[in-house]
Amino acid sequence: MDTARLDQALVSHDLYANPEKAYEVFRQLHAEDPLHWTDPKGHHPFWAVTKRADLAEVGRRNDVFLSSVQAFLQDDEEMALTMAASGKKTAPIRTIITMDGDEHKAYRGILQGYFMPANIRTRLPQLQDCARKLVDKMEALGGECDFVKDIAVYYPLLFITTLMDLPEEDHDKILRLTMRLMAPKDEQAGEGASIAAASKEFGAYFAGVVADRRANPTEDLASLIANAEVNGEPIGVMEAVSYYIVLATAGHDTTSSTLSCGIHQLLKHPDQFAELRANPMAVPLAVEEMFRFASPVKQFVRTAAQDYELRGKTIREGDALALFFHFANFDPEVYEDPYAFRINRAPNRHIAFGMGAHSCLGQHLARLVIPTFLTEFNERVESIELAGDPKCVASNRISGLSSLPVRYRFRQKAAA
Ligand code: HEM
């Protein structure tokens, strides 16, 4: 592919709806220009960072590579809407994703302890309950369903909204807004979807939750955020709302994508599925391979605060760098046979959760969510197979399936 087509392909949402085509681009960049100056039409130019080592270096050097200027790639049209709504390249919300330095440390500190493994494990009974409800739903659907639309999207959402104590009747609204925020160009997002509009609607919804938890605080996660202090002062409504938005989107879309991608890969590799089902000890390693293969977050952007040498090239102050987590997880220098899904891949040093100060706050939770579902599923589902063609989300921001038709049989319940 020539450079002009390659640059256009890199930002095209449709490319990522076809994994085999996307992998061709991954292969070409890794072989020819792994740190690639990309200048597509209708887009600001940026460096495409595709090697694991470079992503790790940029992630660790958060004194040089700032998060506060721009969060992720947006085309000129989207960027104009964002700029009109906020006056800057970031959405009109203030999340820790777009904070730097001490401010980032202070706001991240609000939830750091909550998401540590010791605390998260105390929520296991609630998580098991969510997994049970979704496997019950699968059973009630009577042997055939769309695993993405009927099951996977609701499972982590149910858990995160349980932690935040948000009513079940709001789940569909949260799902719709998440899709508009994460993949505004996918057909599921609907006509005229934009990041700016979705942020605004989310903001209005969550402002009501902040007000409620300030007036009537409880033990839930929403109350913890609404009543948090930074430097001895209560945090602003905007900052609280923004935290909710990150949790309500990043907290479920990523894990549900990993789960459906993982199940899809297992269906494509029945020998590995059988091995996993026979040996629960194999689950933790298999889950890491699911994170690597799914790479649900495709990219975040950093902006250079000064000139910097990387892979023999000079990054200039003000240049944008797209950290392509997905590409880096298929780096042939790091992973043997990277395009093969292997549940026993070891070591599996994937970078799906990023690296450095902004690395994923929810990674310990994600590492609990997937195995908990698999345990419930393996105990109750006797057999499962594909019942149609899966479909991938068209987005250069998130990876995932939008549809996975399956046919299955539950084990007979033992007579009482
Ligand atoms: C498969 C699951 C997940 C993946 C692959 C994932 C991936 C990521 C990535 C790549 C980043 C950005 C790293 C960077 O910029 O260097 C991130 C940040 C973040 N994630 Fe996750 N995530 C997942 C699940 C979750 C969950 C379950 C939650 C919370 C409930 C969560 C909350 C966050 C937050 C708050 C940040 C911002 C951290 C910061 O900027 O300091 N994520 N995640």
Coordinates of N, CA, C and O in Angstrom, one line a residue, residues 110-130 155-156 159-164 219-221 224-225 247 251 255 291 353 360-372:
I110 N -8.1 9.5 44.0 CA -9.5 9.4 44.6 C -9.9 7.9 44.5 O -10.5 7.4 45.4
L111 N -9.6 7.3 43.3 CA -10.1 5.9 43.2 C -9.0 4.8 43.2 O -9.3 3.6 43.0
Q112 N -7.7 5.2 43.3 CA -6.6 4.3 43.3 C -6.9 3.1 44.2 O -6.8 2.0 43.9
G113 N -7.2 3.4 45.5 CA -7.4 2.4 46.5 C -8.6 1.5 46.2 O -8.5 0.3 46.3
Y114 N -9.7 2.1 45.7 CA -10.9 1.4 45.4 C -10.6 0.3 44.4 O -11.2 -0.8 44.5
F115 N -9.8 0.6 43.4 CA -9.6 -0.4 42.3 C -8.4 -1.3 42.6 O -8.0 -2.0 41.7
M116 N -7.8 -1.2 43.7 CA -6.7 -2.2 44.0 C -7.3 -3.6 44.2 O -8.4 -3.7 44.7
P117 N -6.5 -4.6 43.9 CA -7.1 -6.0 44.0 C -7.7 -6.3 45.3 O -8.8 -6.9 45.3
A118 N -7.1 -5.9 46.4 CA -7.7 -6.3 47.7 C -9.1 -5.8 47.9 O -10.0 -6.5 48.4
N119 N -9.4 -4.5 47.5 CA -10.7 -4.0 47.6 C -11.7 -4.6 46.6 O -12.8 -4.9 46.9
I120 N -11.2 -4.7 45.4 CA -12.0 -5.2 44.3 C -12.5 -6.6 44.6 O -13.6 -6.9 44.3
R121 N -11.6 -7.4 45.2 CA -12.0 -8.8 45.4 C -13.2 -8.9 46.4 O -13.9 -9.8 46.4
T122 N -13.3 -7.8 47.3 CA -14.4 -7.9 48.2 C -15.8 -7.8 47.5 O -16.8 -8.1 48.0
R123 N -15.8 -7.4 46.2 CA -17.0 -7.2 45.4 C -17.3 -8.5 44.6 O -18.2 -8.5 43.8
L124 N -16.5 -9.5 44.8 CA -16.7 -10.8 44.0 C -18.1 -11.3 44.1 O -18.7 -11.7 43.1
P125 N -18.7 -11.4 45.3 CA -20.1 -11.9 45.4 C -21.1 -11.2 44.5 O -21.9 -11.8 43.8
Q126 N -20.9 -9.8 44.4 CA -21.8 -9.0 43.5 C -21.5 -9.4 42.0 O -22.4 -9.4 41.2
L127 N -20.2 -9.5 41.7 CA -19.8 -9.8 40.4 C -20.4 -11.2 40.0 O -20.9 -11.4 38.9
Q128 N -20.2 -12.2 40.9 CA -20.7 -13.5 40.6 C -22.2 -13.5 40.4 O -22.8 -14.2 39.5
D129 N -22.9 -12.6 41.1 CA -24.4 -12.5 40.9 C -24.7 -12.0 39.5 O -25.6 -12.4 38.9
C130 N -23.9 -11.0 39.1 CA -24.1 -10.4 37.7 C -23.9 -11.5 36.7 O -24.6 -11.6 35.7
Y155 N -23.2 -7.5 30.8 CA -22.6 -8.1 32.0 C -21.7 -7.1 32.8 O -22.0 -6.7 33.9
P156 N -20.6 -6.5 32.1 CA -19.8 -5.6 32.9 C -20.6 -4.3 33.2 O -20.4 -3.7 34.3
F159 N -22.5 -4.8 36.3 CA -21.6 -4.7 37.5 C -21.2 -3.3 37.8 O -21.3 -2.9 39.0
I160 N -20.8 -2.6 36.9 CA -20.3 -1.2 37.2 C -21.5 -0.3 37.6 O -21.3 0.5 38.6
T161 N -22.6 -0.6 37.1 CA -23.8 0.2 37.5 C -24.3 -0.3 38.9 O -24.8 0.5 39.7
T162 N -24.0 -1.5 39.2 CA -24.2 -2.0 40.6 C -23.3 -1.3 41.6 O -23.7 -0.8 42.6
L163 N -22.0 -1.2 41.2 CA -21.1 -0.5 42.1 C -21.5 1.0 42.3 O -21.3 1.5 43.3
M164 N -22.0 1.6 41.2 CA -22.4 3.0 41.3 C -23.8 3.2 41.7 O -24.3 4.3 41.9
E219 N -22.8 4.2 50.6 CA -21.4 3.5 50.5 C -21.0 3.3 49.0 O -20.0 2.7 48.8
D220 N -21.8 3.7 48.1 CA -21.5 3.3 46.7 C -20.4 4.1 46.1 O -20.0 5.1 46.6
L221 N -20.0 3.6 44.9 CA -18.8 4.3 44.2 C -19.2 5.7 43.7 O -18.4 6.6 43.7
L224 N -18.7 8.0 46.6 CA -17.3 8.2 46.9 C -16.7 9.3 46.0 O -16.0 10.2 46.5
I225 N -17.1 9.3 44.7 CA -16.6 10.3 43.8 C -17.3 11.6 44.1 O -16.6 12.7 44.2
L247 N -16.0 5.9 34.0 CA -16.3 4.6 34.6 C -17.4 3.9 33.8 O -17.4 2.7 33.5
G251 N -15.4 1.4 31.7 CA -15.6 0.4 32.7 C -16.4 -0.8 32.1 O -16.3 -1.9 32.7
T255 N -14.4 -4.4 28.8 CA -14.4 -5.8 29.3 C -15.5 -6.6 28.5 O -15.2 -7.8 28.2
F291 N -7.1 -10.3 26.4 CA -6.9 -8.9 26.4 C -6.0 -8.5 25.2 O -6.2 -7.5 24.6
F353 N -3.5 -2.5 28.5 CA -3.9 -1.6 29.6 C -3.0 -0.3 29.6 O -3.1 0.5 30.5
C360 N -4.2 1.7 32.8 CA -5.6 1.5 33.2 C -5.8 1.3 34.7 O -5.3 0.4 35.3
L361 N -6.7 2.2 35.2 CA -7.0 2.1 36.6 C -7.9 0.9 36.9 O -7.9 0.3 38.0
G362 N -8.6 0.4 35.9 CA -9.6 -0.7 36.1 C -9.0 -2.1 35.8 O -9.8 -3.0 35.7
Q363 N -7.7 -2.2 35.6 CA -7.2 -3.5 35.1 C -7.4 -4.6 36.0 O -7.6 -5.8 35.6
H364 N -7.3 -4.4 37.3 CA -7.5 -5.5 38.3 C -9.0 -6.0 38.3 O -9.3 -7.1 38.4
L365 N -9.8 -5.0 38.1 CA -11.2 -5.3 38.0 C -11.5 -6.1 36.7 O -12.1 -7.2 36.7
A366 N -10.9 -5.7 35.6 CA -11.1 -6.4 34.3 C -10.6 -7.8 34.5 O -11.2 -8.8 33.9
R367 N -9.5 -8.0 35.2 CA -8.9 -9.4 35.4 C -9.8 -10.2 36.3 O -9.5 -11.4 36.4
L368 N -10.8 -9.6 36.9 CA -11.7 -10.4 37.7 C -13.0 -10.7 37.0 O -13.6 -11.7 37.1
V369 N -13.4 -9.7 36.2 CA -14.7 -9.7 35.5 C -14.7 -10.9 34.5 O -15.7 -11.7 34.4
I370 N -13.7 -11.0 33.7 CA -13.7 -12.1 32.6 C -13.7 -13.5 33.2 O -14.6 -14.3 32.9
P371 N -12.7 -13.8 34.1 CA -12.8 -15.2 34.7 C -14.1 -15.5 35.4 O -14.5 -16.6 35.4
T372 N -14.7 -14.5 36.1 CA -15.9 -14.8 36.8 C -17.0 -15.3 35.8 O -17.7 -16.2 36.1

